[in-house]
Coordinates of C-alpha atoms in Angstrom, one line a residue:
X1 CA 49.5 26.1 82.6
X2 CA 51.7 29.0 82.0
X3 CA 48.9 31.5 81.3
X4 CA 47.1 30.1 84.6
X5 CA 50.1 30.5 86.7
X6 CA 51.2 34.3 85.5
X7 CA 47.7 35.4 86.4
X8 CA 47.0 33.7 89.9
X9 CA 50.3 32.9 91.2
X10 CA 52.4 36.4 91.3
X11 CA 54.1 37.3 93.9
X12 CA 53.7 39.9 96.7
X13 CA 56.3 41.6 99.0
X14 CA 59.6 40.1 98.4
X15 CA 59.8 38.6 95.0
X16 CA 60.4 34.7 94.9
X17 CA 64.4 30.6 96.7
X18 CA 64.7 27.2 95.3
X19 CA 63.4 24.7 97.9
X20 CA 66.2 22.1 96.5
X21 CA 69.6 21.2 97.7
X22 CA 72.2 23.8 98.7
X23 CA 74.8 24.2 95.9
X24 CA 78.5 23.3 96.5
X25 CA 80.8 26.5 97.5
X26 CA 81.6 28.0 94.1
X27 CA 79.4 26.3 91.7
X28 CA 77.0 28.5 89.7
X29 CA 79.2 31.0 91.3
X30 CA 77.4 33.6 88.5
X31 CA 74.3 33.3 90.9
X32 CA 73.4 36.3 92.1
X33 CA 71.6 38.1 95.8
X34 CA 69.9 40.9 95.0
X35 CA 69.1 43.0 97.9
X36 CA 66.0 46.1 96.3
X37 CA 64.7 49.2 98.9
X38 CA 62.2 50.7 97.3
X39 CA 59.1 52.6 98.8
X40 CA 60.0 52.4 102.6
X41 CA 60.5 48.5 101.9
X42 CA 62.9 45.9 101.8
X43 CA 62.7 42.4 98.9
X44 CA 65.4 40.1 98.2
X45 CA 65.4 38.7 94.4
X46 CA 68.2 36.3 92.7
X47 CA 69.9 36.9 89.4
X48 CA 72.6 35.3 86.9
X49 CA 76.2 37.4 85.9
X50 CA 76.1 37.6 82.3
X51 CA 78.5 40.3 82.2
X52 CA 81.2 41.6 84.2
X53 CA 79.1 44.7 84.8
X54 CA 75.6 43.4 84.3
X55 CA 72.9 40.9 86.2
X56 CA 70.3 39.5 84.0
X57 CA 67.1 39.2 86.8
X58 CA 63.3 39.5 86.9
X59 CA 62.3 43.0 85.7
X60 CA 59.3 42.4 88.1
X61 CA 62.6 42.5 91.3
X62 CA 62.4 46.9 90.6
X63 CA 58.5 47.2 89.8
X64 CA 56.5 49.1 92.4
X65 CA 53.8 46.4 92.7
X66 CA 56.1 42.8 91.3
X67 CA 53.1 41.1 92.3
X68 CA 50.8 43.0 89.9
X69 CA 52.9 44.2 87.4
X70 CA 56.5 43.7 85.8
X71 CA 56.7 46.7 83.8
X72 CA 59.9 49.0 85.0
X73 CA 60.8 52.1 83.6
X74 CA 64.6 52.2 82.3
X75 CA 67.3 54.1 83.8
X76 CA 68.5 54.2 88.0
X77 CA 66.6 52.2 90.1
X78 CA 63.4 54.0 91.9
X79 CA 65.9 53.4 95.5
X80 CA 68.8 51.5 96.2
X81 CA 69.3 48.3 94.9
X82 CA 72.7 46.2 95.9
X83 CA 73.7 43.0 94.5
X84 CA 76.6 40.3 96.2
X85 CA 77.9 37.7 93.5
X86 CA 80.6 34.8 93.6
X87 CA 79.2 34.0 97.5
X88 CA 77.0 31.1 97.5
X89 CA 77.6 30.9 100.7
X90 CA 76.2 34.4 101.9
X91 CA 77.9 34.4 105.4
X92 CA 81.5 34.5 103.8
X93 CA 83.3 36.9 102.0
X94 CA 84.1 36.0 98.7
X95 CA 82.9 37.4 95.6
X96 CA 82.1 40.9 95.2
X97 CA 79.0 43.7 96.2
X98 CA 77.9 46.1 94.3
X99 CA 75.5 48.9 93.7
X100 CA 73.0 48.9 90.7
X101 CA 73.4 51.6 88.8
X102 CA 71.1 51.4 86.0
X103 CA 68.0 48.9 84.7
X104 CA 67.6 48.1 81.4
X105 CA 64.0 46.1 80.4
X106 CA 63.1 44.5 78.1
X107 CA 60.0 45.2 76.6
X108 CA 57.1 42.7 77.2
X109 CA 59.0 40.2 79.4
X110 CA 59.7 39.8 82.7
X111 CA 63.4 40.6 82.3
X112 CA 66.3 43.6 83.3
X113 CA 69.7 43.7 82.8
X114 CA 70.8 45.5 85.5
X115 CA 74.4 47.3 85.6
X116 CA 76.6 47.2 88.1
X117 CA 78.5 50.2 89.6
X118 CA 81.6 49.0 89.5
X119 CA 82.9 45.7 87.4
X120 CA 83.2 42.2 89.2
X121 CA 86.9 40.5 89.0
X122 CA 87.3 36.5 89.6
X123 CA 83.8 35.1 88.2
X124 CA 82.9 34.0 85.0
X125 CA 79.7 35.0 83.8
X126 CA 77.5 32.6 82.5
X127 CA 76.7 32.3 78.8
X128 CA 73.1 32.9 76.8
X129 CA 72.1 29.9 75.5
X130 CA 70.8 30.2 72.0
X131 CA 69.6 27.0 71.1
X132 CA 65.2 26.7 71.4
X133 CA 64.3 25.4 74.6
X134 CA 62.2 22.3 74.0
X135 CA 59.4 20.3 76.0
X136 CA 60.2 17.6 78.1
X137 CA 63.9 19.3 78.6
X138 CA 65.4 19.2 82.4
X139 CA 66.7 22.4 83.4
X140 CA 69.1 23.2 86.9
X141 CA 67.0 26.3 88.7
X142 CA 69.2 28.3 91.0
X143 CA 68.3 30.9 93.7
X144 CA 68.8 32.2 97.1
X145 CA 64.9 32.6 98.4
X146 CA 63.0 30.4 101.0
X147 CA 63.5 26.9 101.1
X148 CA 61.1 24.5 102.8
X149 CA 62.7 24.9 106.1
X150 CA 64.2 28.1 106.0
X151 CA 63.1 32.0 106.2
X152 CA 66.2 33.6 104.9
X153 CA 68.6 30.7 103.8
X154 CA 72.4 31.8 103.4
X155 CA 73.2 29.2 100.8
X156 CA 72.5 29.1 97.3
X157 CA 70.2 26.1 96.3
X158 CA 70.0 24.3 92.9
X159 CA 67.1 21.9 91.8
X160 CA 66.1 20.0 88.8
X161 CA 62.9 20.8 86.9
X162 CA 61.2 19.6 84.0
X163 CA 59.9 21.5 81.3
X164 CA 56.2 21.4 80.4
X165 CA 55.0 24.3 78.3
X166 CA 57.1 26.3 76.0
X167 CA 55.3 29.4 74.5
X168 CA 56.6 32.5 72.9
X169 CA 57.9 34.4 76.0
X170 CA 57.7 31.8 78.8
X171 CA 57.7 28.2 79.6
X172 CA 56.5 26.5 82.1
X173 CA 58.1 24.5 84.5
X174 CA 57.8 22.1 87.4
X175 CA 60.2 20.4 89.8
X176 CA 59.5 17.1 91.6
X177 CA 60.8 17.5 94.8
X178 CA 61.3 21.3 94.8
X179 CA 59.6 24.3 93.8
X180 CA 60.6 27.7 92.9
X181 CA 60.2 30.2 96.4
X182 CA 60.0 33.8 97.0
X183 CA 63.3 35.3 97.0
X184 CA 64.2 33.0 93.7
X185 CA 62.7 35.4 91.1
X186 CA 65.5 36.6 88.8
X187 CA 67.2 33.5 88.7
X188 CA 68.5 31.4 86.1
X189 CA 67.1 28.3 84.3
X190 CA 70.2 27.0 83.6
X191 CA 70.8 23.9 80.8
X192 CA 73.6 21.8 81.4
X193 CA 75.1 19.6 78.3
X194 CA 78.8 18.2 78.2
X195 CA 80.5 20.1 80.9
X196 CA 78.5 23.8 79.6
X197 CA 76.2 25.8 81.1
X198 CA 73.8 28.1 79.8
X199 CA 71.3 30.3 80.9
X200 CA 67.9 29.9 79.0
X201 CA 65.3 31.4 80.9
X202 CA 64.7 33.2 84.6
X203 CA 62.3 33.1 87.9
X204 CA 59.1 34.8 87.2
X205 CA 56.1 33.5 88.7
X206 CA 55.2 30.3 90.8
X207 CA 52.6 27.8 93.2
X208 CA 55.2 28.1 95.8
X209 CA 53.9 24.2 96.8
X210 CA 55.6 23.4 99.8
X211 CA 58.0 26.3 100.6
X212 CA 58.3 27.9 103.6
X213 CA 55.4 30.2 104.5
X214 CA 53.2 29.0 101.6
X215 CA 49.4 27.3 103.2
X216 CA 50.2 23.7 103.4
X217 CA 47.4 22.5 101.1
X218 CA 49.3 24.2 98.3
X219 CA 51.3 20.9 96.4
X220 CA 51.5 22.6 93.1
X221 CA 55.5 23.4 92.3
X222 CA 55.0 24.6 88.7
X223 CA 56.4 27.9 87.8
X224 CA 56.4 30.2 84.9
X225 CA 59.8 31.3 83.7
X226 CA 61.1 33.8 81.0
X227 CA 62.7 32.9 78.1
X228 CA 66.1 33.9 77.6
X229 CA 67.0 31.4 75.0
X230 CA 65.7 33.6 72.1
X231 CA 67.6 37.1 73.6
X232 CA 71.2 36.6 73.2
X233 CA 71.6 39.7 70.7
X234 CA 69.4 41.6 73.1
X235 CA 71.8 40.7 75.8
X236 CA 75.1 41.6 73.8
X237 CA 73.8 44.8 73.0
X238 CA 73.2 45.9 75.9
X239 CA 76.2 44.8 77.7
X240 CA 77.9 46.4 74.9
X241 CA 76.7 49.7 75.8
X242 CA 78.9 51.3 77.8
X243 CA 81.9 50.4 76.1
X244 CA 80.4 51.9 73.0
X245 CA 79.5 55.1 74.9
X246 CA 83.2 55.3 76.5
X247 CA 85.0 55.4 73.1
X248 CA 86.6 59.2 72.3
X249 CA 84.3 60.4 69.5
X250 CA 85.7 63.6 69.3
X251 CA 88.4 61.9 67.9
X252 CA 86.9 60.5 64.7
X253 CA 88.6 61.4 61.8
X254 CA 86.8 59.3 59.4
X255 CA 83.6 56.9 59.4
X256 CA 82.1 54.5 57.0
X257 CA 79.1 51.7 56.5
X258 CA 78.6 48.8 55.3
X259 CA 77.6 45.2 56.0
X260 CA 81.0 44.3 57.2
X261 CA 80.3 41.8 59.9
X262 CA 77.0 39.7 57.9
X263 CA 73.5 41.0 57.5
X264 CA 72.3 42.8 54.5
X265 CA 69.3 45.0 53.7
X266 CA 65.6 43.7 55.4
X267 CA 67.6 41.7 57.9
X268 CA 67.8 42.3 61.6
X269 CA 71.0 43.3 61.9
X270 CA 72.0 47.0 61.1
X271 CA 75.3 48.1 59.1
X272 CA 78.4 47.7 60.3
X273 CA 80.5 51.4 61.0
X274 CA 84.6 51.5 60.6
X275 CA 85.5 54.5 62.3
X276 CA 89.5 55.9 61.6
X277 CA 90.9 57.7 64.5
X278 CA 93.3 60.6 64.5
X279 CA 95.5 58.5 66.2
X280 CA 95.4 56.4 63.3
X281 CA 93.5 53.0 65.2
X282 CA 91.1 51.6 62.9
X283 CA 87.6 50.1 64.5
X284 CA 85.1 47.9 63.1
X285 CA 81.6 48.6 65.2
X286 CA 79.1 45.4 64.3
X287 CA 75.7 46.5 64.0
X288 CA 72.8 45.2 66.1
X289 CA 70.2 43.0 65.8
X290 CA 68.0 44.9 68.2
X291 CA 65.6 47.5 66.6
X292 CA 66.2 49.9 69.3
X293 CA 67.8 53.0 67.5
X294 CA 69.2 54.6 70.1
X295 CA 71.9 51.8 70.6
X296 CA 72.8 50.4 67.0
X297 CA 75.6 48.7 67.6
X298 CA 76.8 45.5 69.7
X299 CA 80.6 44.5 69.0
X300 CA 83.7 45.9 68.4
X301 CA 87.1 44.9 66.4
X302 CA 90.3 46.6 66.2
X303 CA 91.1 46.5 62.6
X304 CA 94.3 48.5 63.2
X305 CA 96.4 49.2 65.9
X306 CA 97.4 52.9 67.1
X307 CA 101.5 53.0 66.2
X308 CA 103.7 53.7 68.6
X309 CA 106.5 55.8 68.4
X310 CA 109.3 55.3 66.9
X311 CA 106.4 53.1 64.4
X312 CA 104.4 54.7 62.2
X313 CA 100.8 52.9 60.8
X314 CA 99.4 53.2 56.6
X315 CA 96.3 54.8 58.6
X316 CA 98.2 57.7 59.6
X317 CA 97.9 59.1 55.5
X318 CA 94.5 58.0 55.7
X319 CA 92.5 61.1 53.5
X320 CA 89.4 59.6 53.2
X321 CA 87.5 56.3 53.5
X322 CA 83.9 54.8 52.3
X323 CA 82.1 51.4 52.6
X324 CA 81.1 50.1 49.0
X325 CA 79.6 46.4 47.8
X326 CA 81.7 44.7 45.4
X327 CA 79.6 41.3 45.6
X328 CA 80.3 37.9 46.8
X329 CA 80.7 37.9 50.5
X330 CA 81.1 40.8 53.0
X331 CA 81.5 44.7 51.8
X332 CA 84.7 46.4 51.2
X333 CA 86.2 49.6 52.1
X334 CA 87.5 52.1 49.3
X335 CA 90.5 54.6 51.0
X336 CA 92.8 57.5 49.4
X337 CA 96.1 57.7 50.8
X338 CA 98.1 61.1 51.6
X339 CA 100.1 60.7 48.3
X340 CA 97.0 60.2 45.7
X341 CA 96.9 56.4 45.9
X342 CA 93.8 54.6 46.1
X343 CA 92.8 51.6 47.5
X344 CA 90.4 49.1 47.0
X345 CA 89.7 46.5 49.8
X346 CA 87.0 44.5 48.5
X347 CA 85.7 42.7 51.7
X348 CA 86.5 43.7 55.6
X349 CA 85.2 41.7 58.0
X350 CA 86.1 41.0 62.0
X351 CA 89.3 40.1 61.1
X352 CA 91.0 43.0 58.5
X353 CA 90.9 43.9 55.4
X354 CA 90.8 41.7 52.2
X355 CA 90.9 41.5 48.2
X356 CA 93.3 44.5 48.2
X357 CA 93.1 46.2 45.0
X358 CA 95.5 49.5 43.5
X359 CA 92.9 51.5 41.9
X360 CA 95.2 54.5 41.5
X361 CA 98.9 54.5 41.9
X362 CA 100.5 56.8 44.4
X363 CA 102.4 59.4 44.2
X364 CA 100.5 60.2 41.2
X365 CA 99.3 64.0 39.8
X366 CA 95.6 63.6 40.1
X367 CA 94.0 62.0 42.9
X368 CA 95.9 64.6 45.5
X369 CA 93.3 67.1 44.3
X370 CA 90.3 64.8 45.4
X371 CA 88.8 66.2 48.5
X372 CA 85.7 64.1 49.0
X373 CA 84.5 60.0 48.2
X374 CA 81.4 58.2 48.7
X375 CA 80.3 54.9 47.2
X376 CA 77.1 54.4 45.8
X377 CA 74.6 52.6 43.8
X378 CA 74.6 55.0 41.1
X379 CA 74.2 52.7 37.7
X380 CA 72.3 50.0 36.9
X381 CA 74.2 47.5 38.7
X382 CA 72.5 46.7 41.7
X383 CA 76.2 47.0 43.6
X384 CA 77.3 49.9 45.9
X385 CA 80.3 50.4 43.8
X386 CA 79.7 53.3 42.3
X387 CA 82.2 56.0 43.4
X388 CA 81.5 59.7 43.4
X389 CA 84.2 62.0 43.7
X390 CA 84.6 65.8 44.7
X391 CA 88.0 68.0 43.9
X392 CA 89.4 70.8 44.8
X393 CA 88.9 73.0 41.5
X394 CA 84.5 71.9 42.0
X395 CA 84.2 69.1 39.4
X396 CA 82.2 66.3 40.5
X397 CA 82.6 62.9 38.9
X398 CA 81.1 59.5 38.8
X399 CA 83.8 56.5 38.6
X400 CA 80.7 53.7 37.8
X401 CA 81.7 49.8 38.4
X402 CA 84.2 50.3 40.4
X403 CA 85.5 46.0 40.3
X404 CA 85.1 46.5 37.1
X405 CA 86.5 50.1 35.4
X406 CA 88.7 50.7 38.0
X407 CA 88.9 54.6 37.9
X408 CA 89.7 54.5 34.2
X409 CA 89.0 58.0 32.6
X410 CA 87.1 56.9 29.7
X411 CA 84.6 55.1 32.3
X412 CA 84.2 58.4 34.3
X413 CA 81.3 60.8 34.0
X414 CA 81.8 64.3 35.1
X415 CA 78.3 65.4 37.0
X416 CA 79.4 69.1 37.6
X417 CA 82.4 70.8 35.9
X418 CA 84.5 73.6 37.5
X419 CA 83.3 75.9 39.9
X420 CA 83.2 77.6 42.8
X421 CA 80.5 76.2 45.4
X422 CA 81.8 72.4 45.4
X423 CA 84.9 73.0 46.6
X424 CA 82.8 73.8 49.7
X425 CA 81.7 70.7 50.1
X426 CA 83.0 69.5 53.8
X427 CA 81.5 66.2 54.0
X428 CA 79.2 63.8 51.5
X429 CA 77.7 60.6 51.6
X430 CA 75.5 57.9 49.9
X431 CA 72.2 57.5 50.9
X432 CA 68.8 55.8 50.2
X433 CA 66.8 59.2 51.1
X434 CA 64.3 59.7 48.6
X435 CA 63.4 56.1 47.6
X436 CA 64.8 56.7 43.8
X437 CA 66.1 54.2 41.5
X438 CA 69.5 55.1 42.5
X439 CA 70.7 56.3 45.6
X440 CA 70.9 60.1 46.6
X441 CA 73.8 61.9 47.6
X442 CA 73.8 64.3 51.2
X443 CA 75.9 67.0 51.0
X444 CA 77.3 68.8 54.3
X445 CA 78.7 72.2 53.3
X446 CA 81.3 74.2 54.9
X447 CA 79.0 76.9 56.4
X448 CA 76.4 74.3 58.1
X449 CA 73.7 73.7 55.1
X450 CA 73.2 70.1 54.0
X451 CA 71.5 69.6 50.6
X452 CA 70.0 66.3 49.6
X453 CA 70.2 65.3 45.5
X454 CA 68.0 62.7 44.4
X455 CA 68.2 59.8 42.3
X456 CA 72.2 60.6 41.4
X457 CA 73.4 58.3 38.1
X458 CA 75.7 59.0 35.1
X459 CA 73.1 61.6 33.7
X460 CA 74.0 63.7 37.2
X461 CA 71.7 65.2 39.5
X462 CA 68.2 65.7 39.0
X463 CA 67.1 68.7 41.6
X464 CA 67.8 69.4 45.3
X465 CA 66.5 70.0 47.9
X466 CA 67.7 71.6 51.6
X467 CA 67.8 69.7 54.7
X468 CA 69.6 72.0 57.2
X469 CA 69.7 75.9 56.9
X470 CA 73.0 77.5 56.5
X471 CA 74.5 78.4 59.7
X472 CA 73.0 75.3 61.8
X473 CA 74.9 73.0 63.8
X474 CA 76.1 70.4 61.3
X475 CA 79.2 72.7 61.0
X476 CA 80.4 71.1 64.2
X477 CA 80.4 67.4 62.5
X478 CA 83.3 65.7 62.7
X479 CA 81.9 63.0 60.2
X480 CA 79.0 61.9 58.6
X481 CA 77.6 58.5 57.0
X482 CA 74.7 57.5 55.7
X483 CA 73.2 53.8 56.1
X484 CA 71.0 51.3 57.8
X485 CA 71.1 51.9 61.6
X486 CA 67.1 52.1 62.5
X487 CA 64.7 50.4 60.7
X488 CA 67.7 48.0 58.3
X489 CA 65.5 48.1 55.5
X490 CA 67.2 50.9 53.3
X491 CA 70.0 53.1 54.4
X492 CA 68.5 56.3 54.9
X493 CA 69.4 56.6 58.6
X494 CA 72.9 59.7 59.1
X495 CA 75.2 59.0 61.8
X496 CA 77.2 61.9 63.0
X497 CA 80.1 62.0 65.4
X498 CA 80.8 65.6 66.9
X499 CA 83.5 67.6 67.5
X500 CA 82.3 67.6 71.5
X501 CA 82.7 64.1 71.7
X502 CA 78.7 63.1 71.4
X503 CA 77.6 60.8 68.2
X504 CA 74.1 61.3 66.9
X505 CA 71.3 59.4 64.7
X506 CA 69.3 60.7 62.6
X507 CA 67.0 57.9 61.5
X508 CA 64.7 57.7 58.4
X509 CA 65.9 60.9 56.4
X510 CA 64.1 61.9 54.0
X511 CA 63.5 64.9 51.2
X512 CA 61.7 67.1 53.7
X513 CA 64.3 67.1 56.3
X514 CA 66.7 65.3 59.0
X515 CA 63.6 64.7 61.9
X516 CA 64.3 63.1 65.2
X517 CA 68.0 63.7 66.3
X518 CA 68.6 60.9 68.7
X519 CA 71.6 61.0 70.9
X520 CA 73.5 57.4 71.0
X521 CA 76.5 59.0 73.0
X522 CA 76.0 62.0 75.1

């Protein structure tokens, strides 16, 4: 039914209103009016809140031809689109109206988050439901299109349908004594269970049987619907967007990865990034479950708070900081201190830092002259504990097992001994590059070049090669980490925060060079 209906029932003009009952004044007060110009004309679509600054609605809504095709390109609407929400009742004044500012598709479904100029105040947003919707399941269907007696209704209306088809993108619904109208496209399929509500799927297509304007012999009121159920990652990450973009990147003193928040390696969701601040706030940034590179991350959690004066914050002697996998539950963060010590927390998550471990005792004579620390898997254990270390007078060493050894001298393997070029060494990270038994190390120098070294283990390094000339524009990192951020099966993806404030990707990195820059914060 659903195939049938998506081909001959699309809509024309202004997109589709529930022909139900009208809703009570402030329930499903997340509904929302959407009010498109676009190509000299005029439509009217609904939509649901699912954010204070975003509408989830038909993608079809913004398409030049909705009745032919849904597919929209993303960015600002092709004309102005306005949206009024928290005003069932259209003819009053509560709620707020706002301009869309930019469309967001997703690929393959009739679906758009649309962002809002300005934040709405006073209405809750409805929540994604997540459970599968199933056959034979009665959904509420809200919108503020045509009813059976009326052209341009100024009430929300809400009506009960039944669900007949459920497929892999759509299902297909039908009501008994209403059907889905022009004007109602974009708005939510709602499942109601113990006082919650939920949005599972929105208005796409429909018969139109009996609304308004529809030929009479038309009875059919099925409609075709997109799911929703299945997209509530999709939807976090992209309501998250602009409050990852707002965050002060130039700023960054310090970042690291690792699976912090859940996930691991072939999953869907990408590494997890603590970022230090010079301000001494400490962030967790959860990774995504989208594949879309150019917007990794979905969540945020303050692991530390910025002191304020008269207090001072641990995070303010902060020298360095590097994800690393001890086993048995979420990663761990290693840190050296100001005053030599360091730190072993072996599992972060949302809520702080855990398993706190003294690996080297502060105020101590040695570990002031290390100037650089990455953890990797470097040794035959399959962990990323594994810590190689850069000091001031050039040595490189290898601390291997770190749960184990500790930083122990007779465990330690020197990989370079003194010289002059290391102590050049600005920035340096573990990485899966090269696809090696063990995992390479990327080198930023102080004059720009980065230098990749395969397959690094307690033998030390086995060739290099050169991924950005000297001179290039890597000298204007603030902070580099390697890790999972594309593709989540290895981590051979950089991320880059700038001293200008923009954050970069460089996914899938590789012996013969960094590739594709993208931009994740302008």
């Amino acid at each position: 039914m659903a195939a049938t209906v998506a081909s001959s029932a699309l809509l024309t003009g202004s997109a589709h209103a529930i022909s139900g009952e009208a809703a009570k004044d402030g329930t499903y007060a997340f509904t929302a009016k959407l009010d498109i110009e676009r190509d000299g004309g005029k439509r009217s679509c609904s939509g649901a809140l699912v954010d204070k600054q975003w509408v989830l609605s038909a993608a079809r809504c913004f398409a030049a031809d909705p009745g032919k095709d849904f597919r929209i390109d993303e960015g600002a609407p092709k004309g102005k689109a306005t949206v009024t929400v928290g005003r069932t009742d259209l003819s009053g004044t509560a709620g707020s109206v706002a301009d869309v500012a930019e469309l967001v598709p997703y690929a393959g479904r009739d679906l758009v988050m649309a962002r809002l100029a300005q934040p709405v105040s006073g209405v809750t947003p409805v929540v994604i439901g997540t459970n599968p919707v199933a056959t034979g399941e009665q959904l509420k269907v809200a919108g503020f299109g045509r009813t059976k007696t009326d052209w341009v209704p100024n009430n929300l209306h809400t009506a009960s349908f039944t669900v007949d088809t459920v497929e892999g993108t759509a299902i297909g619904i039908s009501g008994k004594d209403a059907a889905v109208c022009k004007g109602d496209t974009g708005g939510p399929a709602l499942r109601e269970s113990g006082g919650r509500v939920e949005l599972v799927a929105v208005n796409s297509t429909s018969w139109q049987g009996g609304c308004l304007g529809t030929d009479p012999a038309e009875t059919r009121t099925g409609a075709v619907d997109a799911r929703v159920d299945d997209l509530a990652a999709w939807v976090q990450q992209v309501r998250y967007r602009p409050t990852f973009a707002a965050a002060p990147w130039e700023k960054a003193t310090h970042i690291a990865s690792g699976y912090f928040t859940g996930g691991s390696a072939g999953g869907t969701r990408h590494m997890d990034m603590i970022v230090r601040w010079n301000d001494a706030e400490v962030t967790l940034y959860q990774g995504s479950d989208d594949k879309d590179p150019r917007h990794p991350f979905s969540a945020e959690y303050q692991l530390a708070e910025p002191p304020k004066p008269p207090k001072t914050s641990i995070w303010q002697h902060a020298k360095q900081i590097t994800g690393a996998s001890f086993g048995g539950g979420t990663d761990g963060l290693i840190v050296r201190w100001g005053d030599g010590e360091l730190t072993q927390y072996t599992h972060v998550d949302a809520k702080g830092f855990h398993g706190e471990k003294q690996l080297a005792k502060a105020k101590n004579t040695l570990w002031p002259h290390a100037t650089q620390i990455t953890a990797g898997r470097y040794s035959p254990n399959q962990q990323r504990d594994d810590l190689l270390v850069t000091w001031d007078d050039g040595r490189v060493t290898l601390h291997p097992d770190l749960d184990t050894n500790g930083v122990a001298e007779k465990a330690q393997k020197v990989l370079v001994n003194k010289n002059t070029t290391w102590p050049h060494a600005t920035h340096i990270s573990a990485g899966e590059f090269t696809g090696a038994k063990t995992m390479d190390l990327l080198v930023r120098w102080s004059d720009g070049e980065a230098t990749l070294y395969p397959g690094v283990d307690t033998a030390g390094f086995h060739g290099e090669t050169n991924v950005r000339p000297k001179k290039s524009y890597w000298t204007n990192t603030n902070a580099m980490a390697g890790g999972a951020y594309a593709a989540n099966d290895r981590a051979n993806d950089v991320i880059i925060p700038w001293a200008n404030g923009s954050v970069s990707l460089y996914p899938g990195v590789d012996a013969s060079g960094t590739h594709e820059e993208i931009k994740i914060v302008n």
